[in-house]
mmCIF file of C-alpha atoms in Angstrom:
data_model
loop_
_atom_site.group_PDB
_atom_site.id
_atom_site.type_symbol
_atom_site.label_atom_id
_atom_site.label_comp_id
_atom_site.label_asym_id
_atom_site.label_seq_id
_atom_site.Cartn_x
_atom_site.Cartn_y
_atom_site.Cartn_z
ATOM 1 C CA MET S 23 6.108 1.298 -42.484
ATOM 2 C CA ILE S 24 5.097 -2.340 -42.334
ATOM 3 C CA LYS S 25 4.922 -4.160 -45.615
ATOM 4 C CA ARG S 26 2.224 -6.787 -45.928
ATOM 5 C CA GLY S 27 2.909 -10.163 -47.492
ATOM 6 C CA GLY S 28 6.437 -10.269 -48.842
ATOM 7 C CA ARG S 29 9.099 -12.802 -47.986
ATOM 8 C CA GLY S 30 7.510 -16.124 -49.027
ATOM 9 C CA ARG S 31 7.237 -18.460 -46.032
ATOM 10 C CA ALA S 32 4.907 -16.499 -43.775
ATOM 11 C CA GLY S 33 2.543 -17.935 -41.118
ATOM 12 C CA ARG S 34 -0.685 -19.850 -41.232
ATOM 13 C CA ARG S 35 -2.718 -16.736 -41.912
ATOM 14 C CA PRO S 36 -0.349 -14.494 -43.805
ATOM 15 C CA GLY S 37 -3.005 -12.611 -45.724
ATOM 16 C CA ALA S 38 -5.601 -11.950 -42.990
ATOM 17 C CA PRO S 39 -6.007 -8.185 -42.782
ATOM 18 C CA ASP S 40 -5.856 -8.066 -38.973
ATOM 19 C CA THR S 41 -2.938 -10.445 -38.503
ATOM 20 C CA ARG S 42 -0.683 -7.622 -37.334
ATOM 21 C CA GLY S 43 -3.289 -6.526 -34.830
ATOM 22 C CA GLU S 44 -3.730 -10.072 -33.587
ATOM 23 C CA ILE S 45 0.000 -10.456 -33.098
ATOM 24 C CA LEU S 46 0.149 -7.185 -31.164
ATOM 25 C CA ALA S 47 -2.794 -8.241 -28.973
ATOM 26 C CA ALA S 48 -1.162 -11.613 -28.320
ATOM 27 C CA ALA S 49 2.123 -9.865 -27.521
ATOM 28 C CA ARG S 50 0.456 -7.540 -25.015
ATOM 29 C CA ALA S 51 -1.252 -10.510 -23.350
ATOM 30 C CA GLU S 52 1.960 -12.541 -23.145
ATOM 31 C CA PHE S 53 4.080 -9.619 -21.937
ATOM 32 C CA ALA S 54 1.457 -8.907 -19.277
ATOM 33 C CA GLU S 55 1.416 -12.488 -18.005
ATOM 34 C CA SER S 56 5.146 -13.213 -17.967
ATOM 35 C CA ALA S 57 8.254 -11.252 -17.288
ATOM 36 C CA TYR S 58 9.701 -9.735 -20.452
ATOM 37 C CA ASP S 59 12.709 -11.986 -20.483
ATOM 38 C CA ARG S 60 10.557 -15.105 -20.128
ATOM 39 C CA THR S 61 8.204 -14.157 -22.940
ATOM 40 C CA SER S 62 9.117 -15.809 -26.235
ATOM 41 C CA ILE S 63 8.227 -14.971 -29.814
ATOM 42 C CA ARG S 64 7.194 -18.625 -30.042
ATOM 43 C CA ALA S 65 4.626 -18.223 -27.239
ATOM 44 C CA ILE S 66 3.256 -15.049 -28.790
ATOM 45 C CA ALA S 67 3.019 -16.802 -32.152
ATOM 46 C CA GLY S 68 1.198 -19.700 -30.502
ATOM 47 C CA ARG S 69 -1.337 -17.393 -28.911
ATOM 48 C CA ALA S 70 -1.877 -15.464 -32.143
ATOM 49 C CA GLY S 71 -2.097 -18.656 -34.179
ATOM 50 C CA VAL S 72 0.648 -17.634 -36.589
ATOM 51 C CA ASP S 73 4.092 -18.867 -37.506
ATOM 52 C CA PRO S 74 6.920 -17.258 -35.480
ATOM 53 C CA ALA S 75 8.587 -16.351 -38.766
ATOM 54 C CA LEU S 76 5.676 -14.056 -39.539
ATOM 55 C CA ILE S 77 6.273 -12.123 -36.336
ATOM 56 C CA HIS S 78 9.932 -11.687 -37.193
ATOM 57 C CA HIS S 79 8.893 -10.588 -40.654
ATOM 58 C CA TYR S 80 6.427 -7.996 -39.390
ATOM 59 C CA PHE S 81 8.204 -6.706 -36.317
ATOM 60 C CA GLY S 82 11.837 -7.786 -36.347
ATOM 61 C CA ASN S 83 12.949 -8.965 -32.906
ATOM 62 C CA LYS S 84 11.224 -9.297 -29.543
ATOM 63 C CA GLU S 85 12.376 -5.886 -28.383
ATOM 64 C CA GLN S 86 10.889 -4.132 -31.395
ATOM 65 C CA LEU S 87 7.657 -6.092 -30.990
ATOM 66 C CA PHE S 88 7.459 -5.085 -27.346
ATOM 67 C CA LEU S 89 7.992 -1.425 -28.087
ATOM 68 C CA GLU S 90 5.362 -1.407 -30.798
ATOM 69 C CA ALA S 91 2.819 -3.329 -28.708
ATOM 70 C CA MET S 92 3.285 -0.986 -25.777
ATOM 71 C CA GLU S 93 3.329 2.180 -27.834
ATOM 72 C CA ILE S 94 -0.104 1.440 -29.251
ATOM 73 C CA ARG S 95 -1.493 0.562 -25.849
ATOM 74 C CA PHE S 96 -0.306 3.801 -24.305
ATOM 75 C CA ALA S 97 -1.010 6.327 -27.031
ATOM 76 C CA PRO S 98 1.971 8.294 -25.748
ATOM 77 C CA ALA S 99 1.483 11.225 -28.096
ATOM 78 C CA GLU S 100 -1.972 11.788 -26.650
ATOM 79 C CA ILE S 101 -0.735 11.391 -23.089
ATOM 80 C CA ALA S 102 2.036 13.912 -23.627
ATOM 81 C CA GLY S 103 -0.453 16.235 -25.304
ATOM 82 C CA GLU S 104 -2.831 16.070 -22.350
ATOM 83 C CA ILE S 105 -0.071 16.784 -19.853
ATOM 84 C CA LEU S 106 1.248 19.722 -21.838
ATOM 85 C CA SER S 107 -2.053 21.320 -22.831
ATOM 86 C CA GLY S 108 -3.152 24.165 -20.585
ATOM 87 C CA PRO S 109 -1.387 26.548 -18.232
ATOM 88 C CA MET S 110 2.018 25.602 -16.809
ATOM 89 C CA ASP S 111 0.819 25.960 -13.223
ATOM 90 C CA GLY S 112 -1.491 22.979 -13.761
ATOM 91 C CA VAL S 113 1.044 20.657 -15.356
ATOM 92 C CA GLY S 114 1.713 18.774 -12.106
ATOM 93 C CA GLU S 115 -1.950 18.000 -11.571
ATOM 94 C CA ARG S 116 -2.426 17.020 -15.211
ATOM 95 C CA ALA S 117 0.575 14.687 -14.992
ATOM 96 C CA VAL S 118 -0.930 12.814 -12.024
ATOM 97 C CA ARG S 119 -4.378 12.724 -13.607
ATOM 98 C CA THR S 120 -3.102 11.395 -16.931
ATOM 99 C CA PHE S 121 -0.897 8.853 -15.212
ATOM 100 C CA PHE S 122 -3.850 7.530 -13.198
ATOM 101 C CA ALA S 123 -5.949 7.233 -16.344
ATOM 102 C CA VAL S 124 -3.415 4.695 -17.602
ATOM 103 C CA TRP S 125 -2.240 3.057 -14.368
ATOM 104 C CA GLY S 126 -5.693 2.847 -12.823
ATOM 105 C CA ASP S 127 -6.532 0.279 -15.475
ATOM 106 C CA PRO S 128 -5.063 -3.122 -14.517
ATOM 107 C CA VAL S 129 -5.004 -4.224 -18.161
ATOM 108 C CA ARG S 130 -2.949 -1.223 -19.232
ATOM 109 C CA ARG S 131 -0.532 -1.272 -16.326
ATOM 110 C CA ALA S 132 0.097 -5.042 -16.371
ATOM 111 C CA PRO S 133 2.679 -5.105 -19.195
ATOM 112 C CA VAL S 134 4.616 -2.164 -17.765
ATOM 113 C CA LEU S 135 4.604 -3.756 -14.328
ATOM 114 C CA ALA S 136 5.859 -6.978 -15.908
ATOM 115 C CA MET S 137 8.582 -4.989 -17.653
ATOM 116 C CA LEU S 138 9.566 -3.239 -14.443
ATOM 117 C CA ARG S 139 9.691 -6.623 -12.704
ATOM 118 C CA SER S 140 12.092 -7.924 -15.328
ATOM 119 C CA ALA S 141 14.167 -4.755 -15.132
ATOM 120 C CA MET S 142 14.753 -5.427 -11.454
ATOM 121 C CA SER S 143 16.676 -8.608 -12.145
ATOM 122 C CA ASN S 144 17.941 -8.179 -15.666
ATOM 123 C CA GLU S 145 20.043 -5.376 -17.118
ATOM 124 C CA ALA S 146 18.842 -6.006 -20.684
ATOM 125 C CA ALA S 147 15.240 -5.621 -19.556
ATOM 126 C CA ALA S 148 16.182 -2.445 -17.670
ATOM 127 C CA ALA S 149 17.733 -1.041 -20.833
ATOM 128 C CA LEU S 150 14.571 -1.839 -22.752
ATOM 129 C CA LEU S 151 12.358 -0.193 -20.150
ATOM 130 C CA ARG S 152 14.618 2.851 -20.275
ATOM 131 C CA GLN S 153 14.229 2.939 -24.042
ATOM 132 C CA PHE S 154 10.468 2.448 -23.737
ATOM 133 C CA ALA S 155 10.149 5.307 -21.232
ATOM 134 C CA GLN S 156 12.264 7.594 -23.384
ATOM 135 C CA ARG S 157 10.552 6.715 -26.631
ATOM 136 C CA THR S 158 6.986 6.871 -25.394
ATOM 137 C CA ILE S 159 6.748 9.654 -22.864
ATOM 138 C CA LEU S 160 9.895 11.376 -21.748
ATOM 139 C CA THR S 161 11.076 12.712 -25.084
ATOM 140 C CA ARG S 162 7.624 14.013 -25.951
ATOM 141 C CA VAL S 163 6.998 15.758 -22.643
ATOM 142 C CA VAL S 164 10.511 17.166 -22.476
ATOM 143 C CA ALA S 165 10.129 18.563 -25.998
ATOM 144 C CA GLY S 166 7.033 20.466 -24.888
ATOM 145 C CA LEU S 167 8.713 22.156 -21.929
ATOM 146 C CA ASP S 168 10.684 25.375 -22.096
ATOM 147 C CA LEU S 169 12.687 25.033 -18.899
ATOM 148 C CA PRO S 170 16.307 24.465 -17.943
ATOM 149 C CA ASP S 171 17.178 20.911 -16.847
ATOM 150 C CA ARG S 172 13.886 19.685 -18.237
ATOM 151 C CA GLU S 173 14.955 16.034 -18.586
ATOM 152 C CA LEU S 174 15.832 15.947 -14.908
ATOM 153 C CA ARG S 175 12.560 17.608 -13.894
ATOM 154 C CA VAL S 176 10.495 15.149 -15.890
ATOM 155 C CA GLU S 177 12.425 12.197 -14.486
ATOM 156 C CA LEU S 178 11.816 13.372 -10.926
ATOM 157 C CA VAL S 179 8.094 13.610 -11.678
ATOM 158 C CA VAL S 180 8.110 10.170 -13.273
ATOM 159 C CA SER S 181 9.907 8.729 -10.271
ATOM 160 C CA HIS S 182 7.191 9.973 -7.941
ATOM 161 C CA LEU S 183 4.425 8.656 -10.197
ATOM 162 C CA ILE S 184 5.975 5.214 -10.597
ATOM 163 C CA GLY S 185 6.406 4.922 -6.837
ATOM 164 C CA LEU S 186 2.846 6.092 -6.325
ATOM 165 C CA ALA S 187 1.584 3.380 -8.660
ATOM 166 C CA LEU S 188 3.578 0.721 -6.825
ATOM 167 C CA VAL S 189 2.432 1.803 -3.363
ATOM 168 C CA ARG S 190 -1.177 2.246 -4.472
ATOM 169 C CA TYR S 191 -1.717 -0.717 -6.791
ATOM 170 C CA VAL S 192 0.945 -3.277 -5.865
ATOM 171 C CA VAL S 193 2.004 -2.931 -2.227
ATOM 172 C CA LYS S 194 -1.361 -1.357 -1.383
ATOM 173 C CA LEU S 195 -0.402 0.622 1.686
ATOM 174 C CA GLU S 196 -3.465 2.013 3.451
ATOM 175 C CA PRO S 197 -4.880 4.653 3.548
ATOM 176 C CA LEU S 198 -3.213 5.628 0.252
ATOM 177 C CA ALA S 199 -4.410 2.570 -1.655
ATOM 178 C CA SER S 200 -8.092 3.276 -1.017
ATOM 179 C CA LEU S 201 -8.056 7.059 -1.344
ATOM 180 C CA PRO S 202 -10.162 8.264 -4.291
ATOM 181 C CA ASP S 203 -8.153 9.272 -7.356
ATOM 182 C CA GLU S 204 -9.301 12.880 -7.066
ATOM 183 C CA ASP S 205 -7.968 13.156 -3.514
ATOM 184 C CA VAL S 206 -4.594 11.760 -4.546
ATOM 185 C CA ILE S 207 -4.465 14.121 -7.517
ATOM 186 C CA ALA S 208 -5.224 17.064 -5.212
ATOM 187 C CA LEU S 209 -2.434 15.994 -2.835
ATOM 188 C CA VAL S 210 0.288 14.999 -5.281
ATOM 189 C CA GLY S 211 -0.374 17.480 -8.114
ATOM 190 C CA PRO S 212 0.796 20.612 -6.254
ATOM 191 C CA VAL S 213 3.826 18.738 -4.892
ATOM 192 C CA ILE S 214 5.171 17.555 -8.244
ATOM 193 C CA GLN S 215 4.253 20.961 -9.670
ATOM 194 C CA ARG S 216 7.283 22.150 -7.708
ATOM 195 C CA TYR S 217 9.492 20.275 -10.170
ATOM 196 C CA PHE S 218 8.146 22.459 -12.963
ATOM 197 C CA ASP S 219 8.665 25.733 -11.130
ATOM 198 C CA VAL S 220 11.857 27.498 -12.077
ATOM 199 C CA MET U 287 12.497 -14.724 21.921
ATOM 200 C CA ILE U 288 14.482 -17.484 20.245
ATOM 201 C CA LYS U 289 15.239 -20.553 22.303
ATOM 202 C CA ARG U 290 18.509 -22.330 21.623
ATOM 203 C CA GLY U 291 18.756 -26.088 21.359
ATOM 204 C CA GLY U 292 15.455 -27.772 22.210
ATOM 205 C CA ARG U 293 13.460 -30.052 19.936
ATOM 206 C CA GLY U 294 15.861 -32.970 19.351
ATOM 207 C CA ARG U 295 16.678 -33.340 15.651
ATOM 208 C CA ALA U 296 18.350 -30.027 14.940
ATOM 209 C CA GLY U 297 20.903 -29.284 12.191
ATOM 210 C CA ARG U 298 24.449 -30.257 11.550
ATOM 211 C CA ARG U 299 25.774 -27.526 13.818
ATOM 212 C CA PRO U 300 23.092 -27.123 16.434
ATOM 213 C CA GLY U 301 25.317 -25.797 19.159
ATOM 214 C CA ALA U 302 27.521 -23.326 17.253
ATOM 215 C CA PRO U 303 27.039 -19.942 18.899
ATOM 216 C CA ASP U 304 26.697 -18.079 15.578
ATOM 217 C CA THR U 305 24.341 -20.511 13.857
ATOM 218 C CA ARG U 306 21.467 -18.056 14.050
ATOM 219 C CA GLY U 307 23.618 -15.333 12.539
ATOM 220 C CA GLU U 308 24.786 -17.649 9.780
ATOM 221 C CA ILE U 309 21.208 -18.559 8.936
ATOM 222 C CA LEU U 310 20.240 -14.892 8.801
ATOM 223 C CA ALA U 311 23.234 -14.096 6.550
ATOM 224 C CA ALA U 312 22.338 -17.009 4.267
ATOM 225 C CA ALA U 313 18.700 -15.876 4.200
ATOM 226 C CA ARG U 314 19.685 -12.332 3.217
ATOM 227 C CA ALA U 315 21.903 -13.658 0.442
ATOM 228 C CA GLU U 316 19.205 -15.996 -0.915
ATOM 229 C CA PHE U 317 16.430 -13.411 -0.709
ATOM 230 C CA ALA U 318 18.695 -10.959 -2.542
ATOM 231 C CA GLU U 319 19.393 -13.389 -5.370
ATOM 232 C CA SER U 320 15.922 -14.803 -5.942
ATOM 233 C CA ALA U 321 12.411 -13.484 -5.806
ATOM 234 C CA TYR U 322 10.857 -13.996 -2.401
ATOM 235 C CA ASP U 323 8.444 -16.679 -3.530
ATOM 236 C CA ARG U 324 11.212 -18.665 -5.229
ATOM 237 C CA THR U 325 13.477 -18.643 -2.201
ATOM 238 C CA SER U 326 13.159 -21.833 -0.167
ATOM 239 C CA ILE U 327 14.040 -22.645 3.414
ATOM 240 C CA ARG U 328 15.867 -25.631 1.928
ATOM 241 C CA ALA U 329 18.112 -23.382 -0.193
ATOM 242 C CA ILE U 330 18.830 -21.123 2.768
ATOM 243 C CA ALA U 331 19.637 -24.169 4.888
ATOM 244 C CA GLY U 332 21.961 -25.446 2.157
ATOM 245 C CA ARG U 333 23.833 -22.149 2.027
ATOM 246 C CA ALA U 334 24.103 -21.930 5.810
ATOM 247 C CA GLY U 335 25.147 -25.579 6.086
ATOM 248 C CA VAL U 336 22.372 -26.467 8.515
ATOM 249 C CA ASP U 337 19.334 -28.723 8.534
ATOM 250 C CA PRO U 338 16.121 -27.004 7.343
ATOM 251 C CA ALA U 339 14.448 -28.164 10.546
ATOM 252 C CA LEU U 340 16.815 -25.959 12.514
ATOM 253 C CA ILE U 341 15.652 -22.912 10.584
ATOM 254 C CA HIS U 342 12.029 -23.751 11.309
ATOM 255 C CA HIS U 343 12.953 -24.251 14.922
ATOM 256 C CA TYR U 344 14.739 -20.918 15.235
ATOM 257 C CA PHE U 345 12.562 -18.725 13.034
ATOM 258 C CA GLY U 346 9.244 -20.429 12.352
ATOM 259 C CA ASN U 347 8.248 -20.045 8.709
ATOM 260 C CA LYS U 348 9.823 -18.338 5.717
ATOM 261 C CA GLU U 349 7.887 -15.125 6.261
ATOM 262 C CA GLN U 350 9.129 -14.767 9.825
ATOM 263 C CA LEU U 351 12.682 -15.525 8.729
ATOM 264 C CA PHE U 352 12.452 -12.861 6.025
ATOM 265 C CA LEU U 353 11.161 -10.226 8.391
ATOM 266 C CA GLU U 354 13.864 -10.963 10.907
ATOM 267 C CA ALA U 355 16.648 -11.023 8.293
ATOM 268 C CA MET U 356 15.574 -7.697 6.803
ATOM 269 C CA GLU U 357 15.053 -5.926 10.074
ATOM 270 C CA ILE U 358 18.615 -6.566 11.090
ATOM 271 C CA ARG U 359 19.866 -5.314 7.765
ATOM 272 C CA PHE U 360 17.934 -2.070 8.033
ATOM 273 C CA ALA U 361 18.124 -1.062 11.689
ATOM 274 C CA PRO U 362 14.719 0.586 11.260
ATOM 275 C CA ALA U 363 14.633 2.149 14.703
ATOM 276 C CA GLU U 364 17.812 4.082 13.894
ATOM 277 C CA ILE U 365 16.519 5.083 10.466
ATOM 278 C CA ALA U 366 13.296 6.414 11.946
ATOM 279 C CA GLY U 367 15.293 8.186 14.631
ATOM 280 C CA GLU U 368 17.499 9.905 12.067
ATOM 281 C CA ILE U 369 14.528 11.072 10.019
ATOM 282 C CA LEU U 370 12.714 12.418 13.055
ATOM 283 C CA SER U 371 15.645 14.044 14.866
ATOM 284 C CA GLY U 372 15.976 17.765 14.245
ATOM 285 C CA PRO U 373 13.617 20.514 13.150
ATOM 286 C CA MET U 374 10.411 19.630 11.292
ATOM 287 C CA ASP U 375 11.325 21.835 8.334
ATOM 288 C CA GLY U 376 14.241 19.521 7.552
ATOM 289 C CA VAL U 377 12.353 16.231 7.767
ATOM 290 C CA GLY U 378 11.935 15.985 3.977
ATOM 291 C CA GLU U 379 15.647 16.345 3.337
ATOM 292 C CA ARG U 380 16.515 13.928 6.142
ATOM 293 C CA ALA U 381 14.087 11.365 4.721
ATOM 294 C CA VAL U 382 15.795 11.463 1.301
ATOM 295 C CA ARG U 383 19.261 11.394 2.855
ATOM 296 C CA THR U 384 18.483 8.444 5.113
ATOM 297 C CA PHE U 385 16.794 6.569 2.303
ATOM 298 C CA PHE U 386 19.849 7.008 0.063
ATOM 299 C CA ALA U 387 22.133 5.769 2.816
ATOM 300 C CA VAL U 388 20.294 2.441 2.640
ATOM 301 C CA TRP U 389 19.304 2.273 -1.040
ATOM 302 C CA GLY U 390 22.602 3.564 -2.342
ATOM 303 C CA ASP U 391 24.157 0.302 -1.148
ATOM 304 C CA PRO U 392 23.418 -2.507 -3.650
ATOM 305 C CA VAL U 393 23.813 -5.154 -0.949
ATOM 306 C CA ARG U 394 21.251 -3.507 1.302
ATOM 307 C CA ARG U 395 18.702 -2.754 -1.384
ATOM 308 C CA ALA U 396 18.888 -6.139 -3.143
ATOM 309 C CA PRO U 397 16.545 -8.088 -0.851
ATOM 310 C CA VAL U 398 13.949 -5.312 -0.816
ATOM 311 C CA LEU U 399 14.098 -5.091 -4.596
ATOM 312 C CA ALA U 400 13.645 -8.865 -4.746
ATOM 313 C CA MET U 401 10.654 -8.547 -2.460
ATOM 314 C CA LEU U 402 9.149 -5.766 -4.555
ATOM 315 C CA ARG U 403 9.655 -7.906 -7.650
ATOM 316 C CA SER U 404 7.753 -10.765 -6.035
ATOM 317 C CA ALA U 405 5.019 -8.408 -4.878
ATOM 318 C CA MET U 406 4.390 -7.405 -8.478
ATOM 319 C CA SER U 407 3.252 -10.891 -9.413
ATOM 320 C CA ASN U 408 2.109 -12.403 -6.170
ATOM 321 C CA GLU U 409 -0.474 -11.102 -3.712
ATOM 322 C CA ALA U 410 1.042 -13.023 -0.783
ATOM 323 C CA ALA U 411 4.405 -11.397 -1.416
ATOM 324 C CA ALA U 412 2.698 -8.003 -1.670
ATOM 325 C CA ALA U 413 1.058 -8.597 1.701
ATOM 326 C CA LEU U 414 4.420 -9.505 3.167
ATOM 327 C CA LEU U 415 6.072 -6.391 1.766
ATOM 328 C CA ARG U 416 3.214 -4.324 3.167
ATOM 329 C CA GLN U 417 3.787 -5.918 6.560
ATOM 330 C CA PHE U 418 7.533 -5.399 6.251
ATOM 331 C CA ALA U 419 7.128 -1.711 5.386
ATOM 332 C CA GLN U 420 4.689 -1.177 8.228
ATOM 333 C CA ARG U 421 6.685 -3.075 10.777
ATOM 334 C CA THR U 422 10.071 -1.633 9.975
ATOM 335 C CA ILE U 423 9.627 1.995 9.049
ATOM 336 C CA LEU U 424 6.138 3.359 8.656
ATOM 337 C CA THR U 425 4.849 2.733 12.151
ATOM 338 C CA ARG U 426 7.964 4.193 13.716
ATOM 339 C CA VAL U 427 8.033 7.354 11.626
ATOM 340 C CA VAL U 428 4.285 7.879 11.940
ATOM 341 C CA ALA U 429 4.532 7.540 15.713
ATOM 342 C CA GLY U 430 7.079 10.365 15.805
ATOM 343 C CA LEU U 431 4.928 12.824 13.866
ATOM 344 C CA ASP U 432 2.323 15.086 15.404
ATOM 345 C CA LEU U 433 0.273 15.851 12.303
ATOM 346 C CA PRO U 434 -3.197 15.013 10.986
ATOM 347 C CA ASP U 435 -3.333 12.267 8.337
ATOM 348 C CA ARG U 436 0.204 11.299 9.192
ATOM 349 C CA GLU U 437 -0.020 7.752 7.747
ATOM 350 C CA LEU U 438 -1.055 9.190 4.401
ATOM 351 C CA ARG U 439 1.718 11.795 4.440
ATOM 352 C CA VAL U 440 4.369 9.199 5.192
ATOM 353 C CA GLU U 441 3.044 6.887 2.470
ATOM 354 C CA LEU U 442 3.195 9.673 -0.104
ATOM 355 C CA VAL U 443 6.806 10.349 0.871
ATOM 356 C CA VAL U 444 7.622 6.649 0.701
ATOM 357 C CA SER U 445 6.024 6.410 -2.729
ATOM 358 C CA HIS U 446 8.282 9.143 -4.059
ATOM 359 C CA LEU U 447 11.374 7.572 -2.520
ATOM 360 C CA ILE U 448 10.628 4.082 -3.844
ATOM 361 C CA GLY U 449 10.065 5.478 -7.325
ATOM 362 C CA LEU U 450 13.262 7.493 -7.043
ATOM 363 C CA ALA U 451 15.203 4.354 -6.166
ATOM 364 C CA LEU U 452 13.730 2.482 -9.130
ATOM 365 C CA VAL U 453 14.424 5.260 -11.626
ATOM 366 C CA ARG U 454 17.906 5.904 -10.243
ATOM 367 C CA TYR U 455 19.197 2.401 -9.524
ATOM 368 C CA VAL U 456 17.102 0.053 -11.679
ATOM 369 C CA VAL U 457 15.798 1.818 -14.798
ATOM 370 C CA LYS U 458 18.700 4.281 -14.635
ATOM 371 C CA LEU U 459 17.189 7.191 -16.495
ATOM 372 C CA GLU U 460 19.767 9.860 -17.245
ATOM 373 C CA PRO U 461 20.582 12.476 -16.054
ATOM 374 C CA LEU U 462 18.913 11.437 -12.766
ATOM 375 C CA ALA U 463 20.851 8.177 -12.424
ATOM 376 C CA SER U 464 24.253 9.874 -12.460
ATOM 377 C CA LEU U 465 23.406 12.960 -10.434
ATOM 378 C CA PRO U 466 25.370 13.094 -7.152
ATOM 379 C CA ASP U 467 23.349 12.120 -4.070
ATOM 380 C CA GLU U 468 23.679 15.600 -2.609
ATOM 381 C CA ASP U 469 22.135 17.191 -5.700
ATOM 382 C CA VAL U 470 19.193 14.792 -5.615
ATOM 383 C CA ILE U 471 18.724 15.423 -1.904
ATOM 384 C CA ALA U 472 18.712 19.189 -2.554
ATOM 385 C CA LEU U 473 16.092 18.761 -5.289
ATOM 386 C CA VAL U 474 13.783 16.183 -3.732
ATOM 387 C CA GLY U 475 14.048 17.154 -0.056
ATOM 388 C CA PRO U 476 12.129 20.457 -0.314
ATOM 389 C CA VAL U 477 9.506 18.823 -2.541
ATOM 390 C CA ILE U 478 8.624 15.962 -0.195
ATOM 391 C CA GLN U 479 8.860 18.424 2.685
ATOM 392 C CA ARG U 480 5.535 19.702 1.337
ATOM 393 C CA TYR U 481 3.928 16.485 2.540
ATOM 394 C CA PHE U 482 4.924 17.359 6.091
ATOM 395 C CA ASP U 483 3.600 20.910 5.948
ATOM 396 C CA VAL U 484 0.159 21.276 7.438
#
């Protein structure tokens, strides 16, 4: 729970009802533009037009702010629900489809790409991304599966989907980059389905 | 072909027989430490102890130097040969095994990770990585396959392998990160094999 007001010396607009939302929007924009480790609370405060102390008051540290900003953007409970709803023999296809719904949108994938970029050169950022992945998606999907070695299965699926996003949206290898989503779903869905078969 | 000597004002050690090799080693080290777009010919020259003009003379521009440095590190013709040698129903497993032989080595994967990092924020770096992937591996493996849509199949396999490397070596999700190579090969090989089945 986030308490409003409180500890005296807040920011310029401590009482505005959407200040929290503005900080989260500013955080998402900053995290999307810069690598995680180069994004500062000060820059986010500047963009939101609030005092940095207010951000610390509302969210604690940068890591907690990141996790909260990303969690809202990704609606992970809904994503997990979509993947898990329906028959088990369609879970592979639903995983690809749901993943594309998020990663097909440059605005939604930008902060995760930025995070992944940081993770490649910085162990602290890698730990945060690990925590983000666990907290948002992995734990929820794993909890909905009744299979042995379910963490491992989900991680293998995630590894294919992350690579697919990189090849399709970042490196842009053709013909994969230009193939319609539905064609990719039809190709990849049955393959990752194998990871859910006992 | 690289001509030795030539254009007058070369570096400090223009005649040393291993100057080219030293430049390539310095380039690999610099590309591994920094993102591609932050690596300069000047820094590589400094590390190799030669004049930057000598690097331009030997290799042309930074892009050409990168491609040459990486190709030596990866021996792509051998990698493609290993993947393609043997029965078609083992090509998936051989692809994972060969990939791990390269990516399991931090020294060998570092420059490609650095390149991928650059590609995430820079379209020119993405184009270079695309060219690198095509030139080193994709074209060779595709040429050895007698299947319809073979470019697409190989790209889907590559996407899984790149994601696997990121989850295993960078984000380090457990239990996948600590699973022995042979176990991962046994799990992933048959799954990507599906992409080679007609």
